[in-house]
Backbone as numpy.savetxt, mean C-alpha at the origin, in Angstrom:
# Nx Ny Nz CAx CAy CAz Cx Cy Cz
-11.85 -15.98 6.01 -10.49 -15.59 5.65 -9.97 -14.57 6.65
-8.82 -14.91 6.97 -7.97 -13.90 8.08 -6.62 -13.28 7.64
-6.49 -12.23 7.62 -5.34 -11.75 7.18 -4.45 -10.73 7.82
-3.88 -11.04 8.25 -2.68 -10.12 9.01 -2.80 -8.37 8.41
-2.68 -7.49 8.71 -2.47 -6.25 8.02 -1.21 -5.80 8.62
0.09 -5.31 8.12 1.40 -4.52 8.82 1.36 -3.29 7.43
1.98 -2.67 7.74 2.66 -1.72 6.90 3.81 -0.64 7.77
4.58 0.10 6.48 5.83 0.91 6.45 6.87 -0.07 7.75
7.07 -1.11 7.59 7.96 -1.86 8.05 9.33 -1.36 8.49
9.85 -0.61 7.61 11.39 -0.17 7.47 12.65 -0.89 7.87
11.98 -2.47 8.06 12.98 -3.87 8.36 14.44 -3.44 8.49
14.77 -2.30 7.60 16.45 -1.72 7.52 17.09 -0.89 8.66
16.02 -0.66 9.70 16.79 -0.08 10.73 15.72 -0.75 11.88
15.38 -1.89 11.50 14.99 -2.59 12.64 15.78 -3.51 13.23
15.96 -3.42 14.59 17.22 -4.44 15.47 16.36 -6.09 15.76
17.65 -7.09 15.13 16.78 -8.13 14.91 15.62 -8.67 16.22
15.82 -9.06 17.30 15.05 -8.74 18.49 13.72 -8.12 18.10
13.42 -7.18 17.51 12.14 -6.56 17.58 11.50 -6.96 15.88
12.42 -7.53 15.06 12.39 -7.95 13.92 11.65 -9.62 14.50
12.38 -10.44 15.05 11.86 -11.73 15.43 10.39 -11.62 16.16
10.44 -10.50 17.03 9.26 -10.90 17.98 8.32 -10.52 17.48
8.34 -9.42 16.24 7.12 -9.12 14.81 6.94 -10.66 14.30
7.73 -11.46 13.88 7.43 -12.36 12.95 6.76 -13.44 13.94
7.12 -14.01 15.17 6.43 -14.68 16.32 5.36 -14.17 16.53
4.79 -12.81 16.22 3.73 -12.44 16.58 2.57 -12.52 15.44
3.08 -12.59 14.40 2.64 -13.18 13.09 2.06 -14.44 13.12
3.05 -15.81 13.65 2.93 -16.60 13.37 1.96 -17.35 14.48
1.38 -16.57 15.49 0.99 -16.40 16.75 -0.91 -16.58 15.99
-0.88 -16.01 15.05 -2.37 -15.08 14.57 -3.60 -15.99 14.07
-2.85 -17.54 13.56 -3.65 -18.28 12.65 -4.05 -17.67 12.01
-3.95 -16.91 10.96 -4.16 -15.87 10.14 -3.98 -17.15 8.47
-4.45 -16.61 7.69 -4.20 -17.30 5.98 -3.50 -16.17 5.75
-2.87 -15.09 6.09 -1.92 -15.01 4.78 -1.59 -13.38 5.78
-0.82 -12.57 4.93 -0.14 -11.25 5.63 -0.48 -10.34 4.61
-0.86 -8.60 4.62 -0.70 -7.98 3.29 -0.11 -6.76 4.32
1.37 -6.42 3.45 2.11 -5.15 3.64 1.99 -4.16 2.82
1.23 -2.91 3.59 1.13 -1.84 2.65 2.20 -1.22 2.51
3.55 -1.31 1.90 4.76 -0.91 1.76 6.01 -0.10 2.82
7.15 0.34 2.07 7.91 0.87 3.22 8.66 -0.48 3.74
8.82 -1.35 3.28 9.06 -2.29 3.59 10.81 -2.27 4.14
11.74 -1.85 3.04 12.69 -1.62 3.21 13.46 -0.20 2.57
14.41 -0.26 2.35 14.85 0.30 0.97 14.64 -0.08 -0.07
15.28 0.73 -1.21 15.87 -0.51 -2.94 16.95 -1.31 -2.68
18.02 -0.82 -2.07 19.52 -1.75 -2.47 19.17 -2.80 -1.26
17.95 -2.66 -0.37 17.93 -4.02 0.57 16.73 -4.71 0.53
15.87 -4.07 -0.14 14.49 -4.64 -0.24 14.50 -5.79 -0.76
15.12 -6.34 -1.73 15.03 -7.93 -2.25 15.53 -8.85 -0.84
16.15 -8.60 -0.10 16.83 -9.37 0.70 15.97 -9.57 1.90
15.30 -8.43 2.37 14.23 -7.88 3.35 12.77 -9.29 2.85
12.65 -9.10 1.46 11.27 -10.01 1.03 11.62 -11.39 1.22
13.47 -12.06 0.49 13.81 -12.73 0.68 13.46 -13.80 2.35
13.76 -12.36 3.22 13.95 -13.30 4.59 12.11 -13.61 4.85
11.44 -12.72 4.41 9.91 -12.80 5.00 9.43 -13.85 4.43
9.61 -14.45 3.32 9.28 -15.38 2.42 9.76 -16.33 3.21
11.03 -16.67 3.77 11.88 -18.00 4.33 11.18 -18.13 6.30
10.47 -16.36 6.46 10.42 -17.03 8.01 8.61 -16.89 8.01
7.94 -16.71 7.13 6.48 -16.84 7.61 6.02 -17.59 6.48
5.17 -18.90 6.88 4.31 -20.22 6.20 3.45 -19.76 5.86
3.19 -18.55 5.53 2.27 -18.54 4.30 2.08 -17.31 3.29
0.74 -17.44 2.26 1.05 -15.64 1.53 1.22 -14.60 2.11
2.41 -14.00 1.62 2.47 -12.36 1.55 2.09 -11.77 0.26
0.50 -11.35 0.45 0.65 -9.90 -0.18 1.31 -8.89 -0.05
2.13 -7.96 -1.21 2.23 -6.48 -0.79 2.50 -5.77 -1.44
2.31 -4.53 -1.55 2.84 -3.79 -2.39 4.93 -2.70 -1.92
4.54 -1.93 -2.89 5.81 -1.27 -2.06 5.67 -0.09 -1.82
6.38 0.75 -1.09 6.20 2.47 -0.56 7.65 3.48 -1.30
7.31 4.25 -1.67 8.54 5.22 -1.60 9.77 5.18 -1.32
10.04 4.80 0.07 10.81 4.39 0.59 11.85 2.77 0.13
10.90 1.81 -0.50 11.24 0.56 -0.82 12.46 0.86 -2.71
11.88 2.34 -3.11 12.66 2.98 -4.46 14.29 4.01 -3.59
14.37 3.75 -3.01 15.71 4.53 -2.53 17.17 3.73 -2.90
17.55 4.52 -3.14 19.13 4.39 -3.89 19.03 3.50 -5.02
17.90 3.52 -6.17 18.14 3.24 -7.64 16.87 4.17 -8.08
15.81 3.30 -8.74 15.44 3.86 -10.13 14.10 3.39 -9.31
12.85 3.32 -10.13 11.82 2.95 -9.73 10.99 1.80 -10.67
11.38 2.01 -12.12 11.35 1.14 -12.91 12.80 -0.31 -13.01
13.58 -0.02 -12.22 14.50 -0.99 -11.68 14.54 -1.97 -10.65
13.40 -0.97 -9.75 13.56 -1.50 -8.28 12.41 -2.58 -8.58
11.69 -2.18 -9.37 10.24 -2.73 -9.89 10.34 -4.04 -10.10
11.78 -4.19 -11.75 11.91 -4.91 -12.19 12.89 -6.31 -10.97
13.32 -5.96 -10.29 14.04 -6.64 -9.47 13.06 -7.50 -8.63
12.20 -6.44 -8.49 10.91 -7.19 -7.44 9.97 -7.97 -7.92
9.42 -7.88 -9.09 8.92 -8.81 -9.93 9.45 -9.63 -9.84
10.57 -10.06 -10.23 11.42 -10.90 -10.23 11.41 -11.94 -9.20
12.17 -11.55 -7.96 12.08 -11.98 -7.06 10.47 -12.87 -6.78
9.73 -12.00 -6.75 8.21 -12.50 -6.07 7.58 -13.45 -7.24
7.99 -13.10 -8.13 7.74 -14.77 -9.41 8.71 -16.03 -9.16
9.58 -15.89 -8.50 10.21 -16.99 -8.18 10.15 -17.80 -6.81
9.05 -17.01 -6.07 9.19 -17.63 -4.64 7.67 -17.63 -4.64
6.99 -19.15 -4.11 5.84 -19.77 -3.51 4.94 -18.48 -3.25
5.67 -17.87 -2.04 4.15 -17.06 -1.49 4.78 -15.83 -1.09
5.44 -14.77 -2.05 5.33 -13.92 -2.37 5.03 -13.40 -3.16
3.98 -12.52 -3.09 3.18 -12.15 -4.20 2.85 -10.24 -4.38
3.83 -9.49 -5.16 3.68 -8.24 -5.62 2.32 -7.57 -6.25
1.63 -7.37 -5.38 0.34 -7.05 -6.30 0.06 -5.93 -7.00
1.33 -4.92 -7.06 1.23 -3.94 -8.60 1.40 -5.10 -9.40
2.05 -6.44 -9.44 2.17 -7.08 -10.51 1.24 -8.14 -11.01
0.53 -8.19 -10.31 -0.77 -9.48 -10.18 -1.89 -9.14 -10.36
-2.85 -9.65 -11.13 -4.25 -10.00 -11.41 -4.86 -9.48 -10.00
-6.30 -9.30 -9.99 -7.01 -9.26 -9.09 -6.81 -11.08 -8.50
-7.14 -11.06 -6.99 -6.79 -12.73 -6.54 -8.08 -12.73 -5.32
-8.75 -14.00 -6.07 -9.66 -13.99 -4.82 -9.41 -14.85 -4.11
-10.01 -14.60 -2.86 -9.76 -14.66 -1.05 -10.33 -16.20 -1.22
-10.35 -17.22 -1.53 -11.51 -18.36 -0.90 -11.85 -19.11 -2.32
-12.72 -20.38 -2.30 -12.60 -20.85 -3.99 -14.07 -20.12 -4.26
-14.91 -19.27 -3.65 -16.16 -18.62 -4.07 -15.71 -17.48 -5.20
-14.83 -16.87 -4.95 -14.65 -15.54 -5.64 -15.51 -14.46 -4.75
-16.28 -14.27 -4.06 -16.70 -13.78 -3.59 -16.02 -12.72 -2.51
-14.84 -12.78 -2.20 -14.15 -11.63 -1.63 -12.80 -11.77 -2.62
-12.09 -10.35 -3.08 -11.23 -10.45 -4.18 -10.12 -9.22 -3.17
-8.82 -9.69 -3.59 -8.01 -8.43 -3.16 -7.02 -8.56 -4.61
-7.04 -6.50 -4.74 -5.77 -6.28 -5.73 -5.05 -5.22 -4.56
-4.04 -5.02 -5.74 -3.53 -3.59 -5.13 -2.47 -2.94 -5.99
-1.71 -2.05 -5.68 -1.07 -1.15 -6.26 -0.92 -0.29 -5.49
0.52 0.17 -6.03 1.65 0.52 -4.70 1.20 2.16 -4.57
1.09 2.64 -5.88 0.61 4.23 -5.40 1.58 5.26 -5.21
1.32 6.63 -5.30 2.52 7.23 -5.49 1.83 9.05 -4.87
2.55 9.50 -4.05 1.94 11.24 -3.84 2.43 11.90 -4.84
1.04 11.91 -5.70 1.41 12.47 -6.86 0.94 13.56 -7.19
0.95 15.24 -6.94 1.26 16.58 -6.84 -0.44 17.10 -6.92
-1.45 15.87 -7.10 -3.04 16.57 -7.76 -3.85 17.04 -6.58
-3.51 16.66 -5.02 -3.77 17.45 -4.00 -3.12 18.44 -3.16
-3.69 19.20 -2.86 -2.90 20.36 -1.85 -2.41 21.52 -2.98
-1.05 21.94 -2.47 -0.44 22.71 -3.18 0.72 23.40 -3.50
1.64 22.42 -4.20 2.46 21.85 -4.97 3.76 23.16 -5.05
2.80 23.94 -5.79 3.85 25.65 -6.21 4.46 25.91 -4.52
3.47 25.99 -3.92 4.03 26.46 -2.20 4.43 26.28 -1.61
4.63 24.78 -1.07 4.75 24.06 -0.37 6.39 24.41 0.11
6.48 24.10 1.26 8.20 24.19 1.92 8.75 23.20 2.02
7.68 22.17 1.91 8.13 20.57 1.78 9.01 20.08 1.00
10.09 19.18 0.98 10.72 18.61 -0.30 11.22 17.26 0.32
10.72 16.00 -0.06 10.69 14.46 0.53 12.48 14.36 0.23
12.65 13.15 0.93 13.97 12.88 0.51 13.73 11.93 -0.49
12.90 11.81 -1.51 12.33 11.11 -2.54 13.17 11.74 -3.09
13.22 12.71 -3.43 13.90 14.19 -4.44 15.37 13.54 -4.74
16.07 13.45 -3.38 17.51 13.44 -3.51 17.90 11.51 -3.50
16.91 10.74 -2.94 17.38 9.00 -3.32 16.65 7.96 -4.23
15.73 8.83 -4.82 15.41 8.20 -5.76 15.85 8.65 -7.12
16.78 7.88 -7.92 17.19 8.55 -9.40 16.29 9.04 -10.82
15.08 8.27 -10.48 14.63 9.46 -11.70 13.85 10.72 -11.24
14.19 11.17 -9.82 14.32 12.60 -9.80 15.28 13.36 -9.17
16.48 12.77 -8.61 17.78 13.70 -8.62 18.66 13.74 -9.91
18.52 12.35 -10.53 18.57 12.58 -11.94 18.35 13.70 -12.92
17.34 14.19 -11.91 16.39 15.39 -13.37 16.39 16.66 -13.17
16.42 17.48 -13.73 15.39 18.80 -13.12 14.31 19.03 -12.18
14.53 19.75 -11.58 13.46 20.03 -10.04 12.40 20.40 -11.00
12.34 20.80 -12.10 11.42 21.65 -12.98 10.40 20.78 -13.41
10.46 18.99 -13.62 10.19 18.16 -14.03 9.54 17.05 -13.06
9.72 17.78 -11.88 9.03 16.85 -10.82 8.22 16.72 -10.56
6.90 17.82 -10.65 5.57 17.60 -10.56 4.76 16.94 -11.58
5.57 16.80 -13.19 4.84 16.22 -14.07 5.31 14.83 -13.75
6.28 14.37 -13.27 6.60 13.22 -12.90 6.01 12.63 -11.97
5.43 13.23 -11.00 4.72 12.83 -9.67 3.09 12.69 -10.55
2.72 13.23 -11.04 1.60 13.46 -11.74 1.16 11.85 -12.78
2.10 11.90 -13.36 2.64 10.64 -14.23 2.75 9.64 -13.36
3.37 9.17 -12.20 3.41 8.17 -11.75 1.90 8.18 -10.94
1.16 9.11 -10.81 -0.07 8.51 -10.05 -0.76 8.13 -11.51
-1.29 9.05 -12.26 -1.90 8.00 -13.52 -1.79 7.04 -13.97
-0.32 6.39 -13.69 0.03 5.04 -13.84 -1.08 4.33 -12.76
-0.54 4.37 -11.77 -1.54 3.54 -10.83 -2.59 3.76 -10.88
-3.41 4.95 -11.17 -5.02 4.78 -10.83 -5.24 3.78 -12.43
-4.65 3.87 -13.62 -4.62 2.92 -14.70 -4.46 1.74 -14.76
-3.35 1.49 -13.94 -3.39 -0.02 -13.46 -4.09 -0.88 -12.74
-4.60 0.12 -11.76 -5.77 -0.51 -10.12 -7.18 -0.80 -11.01
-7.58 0.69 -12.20 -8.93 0.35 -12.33 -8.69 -0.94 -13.15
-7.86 -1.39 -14.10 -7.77 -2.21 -14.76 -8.35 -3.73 -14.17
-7.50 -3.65 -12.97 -7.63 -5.01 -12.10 -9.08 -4.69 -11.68
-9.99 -3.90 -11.04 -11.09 -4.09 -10.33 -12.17 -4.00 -11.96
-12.04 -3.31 -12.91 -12.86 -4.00 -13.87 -12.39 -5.33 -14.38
-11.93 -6.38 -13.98 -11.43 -7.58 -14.00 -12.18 -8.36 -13.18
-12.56 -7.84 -12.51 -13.00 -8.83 -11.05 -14.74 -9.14 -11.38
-14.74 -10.36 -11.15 -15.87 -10.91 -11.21 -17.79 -9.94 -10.37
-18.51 -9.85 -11.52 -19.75 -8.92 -11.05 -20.27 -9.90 -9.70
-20.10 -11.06 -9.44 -20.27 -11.88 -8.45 -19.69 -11.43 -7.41
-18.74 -10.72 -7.11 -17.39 -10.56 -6.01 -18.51 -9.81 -5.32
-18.24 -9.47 -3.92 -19.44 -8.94 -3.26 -18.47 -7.63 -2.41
-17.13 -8.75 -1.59 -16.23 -7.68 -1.19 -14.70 -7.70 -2.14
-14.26 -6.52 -2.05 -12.89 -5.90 -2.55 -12.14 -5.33 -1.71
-11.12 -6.04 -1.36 -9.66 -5.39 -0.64 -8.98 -4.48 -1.30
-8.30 -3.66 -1.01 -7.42 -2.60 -1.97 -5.97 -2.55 -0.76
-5.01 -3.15 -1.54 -3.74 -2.54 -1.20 -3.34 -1.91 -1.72
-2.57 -0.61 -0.99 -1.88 0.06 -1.04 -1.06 1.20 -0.67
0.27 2.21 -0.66 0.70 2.52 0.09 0.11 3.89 0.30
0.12 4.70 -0.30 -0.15 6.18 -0.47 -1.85 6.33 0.15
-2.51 6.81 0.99 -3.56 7.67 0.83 -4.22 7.55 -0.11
-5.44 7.82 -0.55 -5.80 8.01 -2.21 -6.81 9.23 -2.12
-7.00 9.77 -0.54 -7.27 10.90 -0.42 -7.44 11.77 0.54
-7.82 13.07 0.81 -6.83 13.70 2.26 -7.62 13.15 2.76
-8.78 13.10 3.34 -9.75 12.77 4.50 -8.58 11.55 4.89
-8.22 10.46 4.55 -7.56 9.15 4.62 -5.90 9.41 5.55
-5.50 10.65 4.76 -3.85 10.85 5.09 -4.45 11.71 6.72
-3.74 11.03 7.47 -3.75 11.21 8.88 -2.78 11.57 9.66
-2.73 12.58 10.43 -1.50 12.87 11.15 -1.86 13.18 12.84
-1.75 12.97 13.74 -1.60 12.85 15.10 -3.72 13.09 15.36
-3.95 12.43 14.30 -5.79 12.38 14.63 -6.44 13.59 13.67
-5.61 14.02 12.71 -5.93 15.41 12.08 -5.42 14.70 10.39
-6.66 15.69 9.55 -5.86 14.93 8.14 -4.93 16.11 7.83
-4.62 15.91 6.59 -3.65 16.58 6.08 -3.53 18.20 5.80
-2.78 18.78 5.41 -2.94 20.43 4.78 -2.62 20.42 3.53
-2.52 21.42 2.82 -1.91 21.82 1.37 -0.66 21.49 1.29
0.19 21.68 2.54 2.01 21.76 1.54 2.12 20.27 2.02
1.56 19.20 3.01 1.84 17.50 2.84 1.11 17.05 1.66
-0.32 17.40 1.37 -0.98 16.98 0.03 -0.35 16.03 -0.89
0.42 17.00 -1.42 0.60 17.08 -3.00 1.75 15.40 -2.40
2.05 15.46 -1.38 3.47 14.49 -1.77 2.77 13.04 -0.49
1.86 13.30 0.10 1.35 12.06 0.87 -0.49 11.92 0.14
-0.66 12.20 -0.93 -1.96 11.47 -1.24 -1.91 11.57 -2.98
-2.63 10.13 -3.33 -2.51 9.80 -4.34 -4.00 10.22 -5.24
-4.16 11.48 -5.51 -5.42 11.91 -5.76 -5.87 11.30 -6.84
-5.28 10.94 -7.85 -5.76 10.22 -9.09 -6.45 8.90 -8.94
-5.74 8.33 -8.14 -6.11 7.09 -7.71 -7.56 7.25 -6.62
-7.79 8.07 -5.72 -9.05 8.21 -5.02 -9.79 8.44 -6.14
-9.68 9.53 -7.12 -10.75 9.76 -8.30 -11.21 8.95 -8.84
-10.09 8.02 -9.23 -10.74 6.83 -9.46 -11.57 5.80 -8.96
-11.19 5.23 -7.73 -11.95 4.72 -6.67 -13.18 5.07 -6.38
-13.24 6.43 -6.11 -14.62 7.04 -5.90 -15.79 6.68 -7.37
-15.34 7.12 -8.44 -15.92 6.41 -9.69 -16.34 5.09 -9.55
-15.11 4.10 -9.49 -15.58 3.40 -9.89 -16.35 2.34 -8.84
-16.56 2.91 -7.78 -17.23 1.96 -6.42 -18.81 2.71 -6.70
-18.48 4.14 -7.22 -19.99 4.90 -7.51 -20.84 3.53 -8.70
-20.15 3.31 -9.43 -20.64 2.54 -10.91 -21.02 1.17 -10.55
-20.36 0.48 -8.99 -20.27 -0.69 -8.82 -20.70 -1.15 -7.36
-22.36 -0.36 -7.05 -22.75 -0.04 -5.59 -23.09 -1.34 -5.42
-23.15 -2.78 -5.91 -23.45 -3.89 -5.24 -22.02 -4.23 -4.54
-20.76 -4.29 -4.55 -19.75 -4.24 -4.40 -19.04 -3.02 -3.09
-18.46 -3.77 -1.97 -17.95 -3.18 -1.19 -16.67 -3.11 -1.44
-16.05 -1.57 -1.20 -14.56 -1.33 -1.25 -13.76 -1.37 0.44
-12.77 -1.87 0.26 -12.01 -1.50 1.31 -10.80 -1.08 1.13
-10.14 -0.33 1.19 -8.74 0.26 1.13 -7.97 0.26 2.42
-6.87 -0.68 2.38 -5.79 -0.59 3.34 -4.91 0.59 2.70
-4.20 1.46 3.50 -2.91 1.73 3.14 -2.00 2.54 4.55
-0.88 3.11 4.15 -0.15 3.67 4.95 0.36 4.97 4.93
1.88 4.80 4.90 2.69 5.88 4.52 2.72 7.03 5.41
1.53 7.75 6.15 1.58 8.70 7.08 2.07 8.08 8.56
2.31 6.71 9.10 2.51 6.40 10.40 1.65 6.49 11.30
0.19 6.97 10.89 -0.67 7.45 12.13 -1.94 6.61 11.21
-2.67 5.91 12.34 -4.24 5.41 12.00 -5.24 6.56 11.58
-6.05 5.97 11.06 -7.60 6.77 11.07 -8.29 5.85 9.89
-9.75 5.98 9.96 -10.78 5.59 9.21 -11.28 6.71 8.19
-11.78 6.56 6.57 -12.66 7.19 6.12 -13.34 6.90 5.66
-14.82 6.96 5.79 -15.95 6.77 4.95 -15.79 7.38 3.79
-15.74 7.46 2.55 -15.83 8.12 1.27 -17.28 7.91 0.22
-18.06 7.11 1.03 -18.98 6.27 0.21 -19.83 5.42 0.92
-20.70 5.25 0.81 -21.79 4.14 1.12 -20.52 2.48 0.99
-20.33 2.22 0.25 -19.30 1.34 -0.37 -17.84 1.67 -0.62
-17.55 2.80 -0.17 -16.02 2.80 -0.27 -15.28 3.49 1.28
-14.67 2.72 1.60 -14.42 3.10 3.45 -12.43 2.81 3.21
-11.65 3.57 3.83 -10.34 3.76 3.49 -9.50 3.63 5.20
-9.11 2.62 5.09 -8.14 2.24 6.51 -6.60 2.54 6.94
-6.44 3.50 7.33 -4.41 4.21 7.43 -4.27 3.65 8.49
-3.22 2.91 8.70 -2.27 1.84 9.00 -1.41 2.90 10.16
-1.00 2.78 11.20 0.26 3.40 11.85 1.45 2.51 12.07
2.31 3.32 12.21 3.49 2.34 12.22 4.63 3.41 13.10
5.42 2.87 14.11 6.63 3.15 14.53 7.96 3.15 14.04
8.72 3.55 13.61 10.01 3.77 12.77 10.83 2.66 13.32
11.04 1.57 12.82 11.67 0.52 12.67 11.74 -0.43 13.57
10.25 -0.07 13.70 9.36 -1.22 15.21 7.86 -1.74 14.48
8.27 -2.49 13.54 7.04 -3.51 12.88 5.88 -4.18 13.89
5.16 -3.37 13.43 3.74 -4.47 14.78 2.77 -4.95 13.70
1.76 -5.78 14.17 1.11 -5.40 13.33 -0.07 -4.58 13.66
-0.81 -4.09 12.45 -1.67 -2.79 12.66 -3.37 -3.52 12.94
-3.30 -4.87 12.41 -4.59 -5.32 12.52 -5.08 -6.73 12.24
-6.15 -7.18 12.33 -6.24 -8.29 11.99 -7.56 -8.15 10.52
-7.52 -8.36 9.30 -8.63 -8.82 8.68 -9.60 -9.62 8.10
-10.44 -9.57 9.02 -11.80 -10.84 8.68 -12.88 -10.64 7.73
-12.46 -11.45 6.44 -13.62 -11.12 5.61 -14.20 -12.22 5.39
-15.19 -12.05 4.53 -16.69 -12.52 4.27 -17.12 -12.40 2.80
-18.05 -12.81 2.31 -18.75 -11.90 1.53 -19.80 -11.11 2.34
-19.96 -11.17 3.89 -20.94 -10.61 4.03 -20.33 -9.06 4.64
-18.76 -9.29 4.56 -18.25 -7.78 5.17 -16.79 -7.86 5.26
-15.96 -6.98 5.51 -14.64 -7.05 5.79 -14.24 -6.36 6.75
-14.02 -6.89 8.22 -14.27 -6.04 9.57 -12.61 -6.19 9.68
-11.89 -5.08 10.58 -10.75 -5.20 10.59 -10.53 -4.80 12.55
-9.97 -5.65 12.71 -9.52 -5.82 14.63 -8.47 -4.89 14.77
-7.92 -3.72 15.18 -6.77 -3.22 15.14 -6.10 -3.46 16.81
-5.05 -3.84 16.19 -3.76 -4.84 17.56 -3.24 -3.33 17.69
-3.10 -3.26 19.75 -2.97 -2.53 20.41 -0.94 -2.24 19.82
């Protein structure tokens, strides 16, 4: 099985030219299928953004969505729109919304995912000088009280680490390897910035600590079983070991210059990933 890896796309301020010669370069790969670790677009353009990816590449897209893909509505809106969409089209496939799906008719390599969220349980939150433009374009927190934002950030990562473990205790004791999409970090070693991980005041809003807690658990409980975690969101590569069995892959990406970040070849006997220059 071969699978394309891209992430934080931002298709909305990409000039078509560098938009086409991403998708030619796609279609270039003999690859089975694509998985986008989010960032894909906005909200008010993201249906239209999946729309075109669905109509110009022959085969599955996995993906989840990023932060960025909730701008200018709601997040339980943008959600519902996208569900939507990706239940009605062949080979788009939302995997906050989907079952664990295995790779091959063995079951033996399985990918889920879930989109993930920097949700306030690393770094440090009270201090920080940071404030995302999450704050001011996404509505259920310019909507709200600034006072209400860390339990909200908090809340939306428990959602996901609830939802992810759900799907990987789902997955067959046979499965040997596990893909993990998704957008956020799930922990600092992972969140990467110019070859350096993270500090206290990016923490709290680029890593999804609930969700690593979880991960780390539950790959501890399930050592016949290899983890792999794609994700993004920081723009800069790096590798982390977290585990004998749990290893975490950050994606880089150029601001509205889609490449892709890699190629992935799995197995049951491994899941090695090629990263395109």
């Amino acid at each position: 099985m071969r699978l394309i890896w891209t992430t934080d796309l931002h298709l909305d301020h990409t000039a078509e030219r560098d938009r086409l010669r991403w998708i030619e370069s796609i279609a270039s790969q003999g690859a089975d299928g694509v998985v986008i670790t989010g960032d894909i677009s906005e909200g008010d353009d993201v249906i239209a953004q999946l729309q075109y990816l669905a109509n110009s590449i022959s085969m599955p897209i996995f993906f989840v969505l990023g932060n960025h893909d909730f701008y200018h509505g709601s997040i339980g809106t943008t959600r519902q729109r996208v569900v939507h969409a990706a239940r009605e089209s062949d080979n788009l496939h939302y995997l906050t919304d989907t079952g664990a799906i295995a790779l091959g008719d063995d079951a033996l390599v399985t990918l889920v995912g879930e989109d993930g969220w920097g949700d306030a349980s690393e770094g440090n939150y009270e201090d920080t000088p940071i404030e995302l433009k999450d704050f001011r374009l996404i509505e259920d927190f310019h909507q709200t009280d600034s006072s209400t934002w860390k339990q909200q950030l908090n809340r939306l990562g428990a959602e996901a680490a609830a939802r992810l473990q759900a799907k990987l205790e789902s997955i067959s004791p046979a499965t040997r390897q596990v893909i993990i999409a998704t957008h956020v970090p799930p922990f600092c070693e992972a969140c990467w910035y110019e070859g350096k991980t993270t500090d206290e005041n990016w923490a709290p809003f680029f890593v999804c600590g609930q969700l690593g807690k979880m991960l780390l658990s539950h790959a501890d409980h399930h050592p016949d079983q290899q983890f792999t975690v794609l994700c993004g969101h920081t723009h800069h590569d790096g590798t982390a070991k977290m585990s004998d069995n749990l290893i975490v892959r950050t994606g880089a990406a150029d601001f509205g210059h889609p490449k892709i970040e890699g190629t992935i070849m799995a197995s049951s006997d491994g899941v090695a990933l090629e990263r395109h220059e």
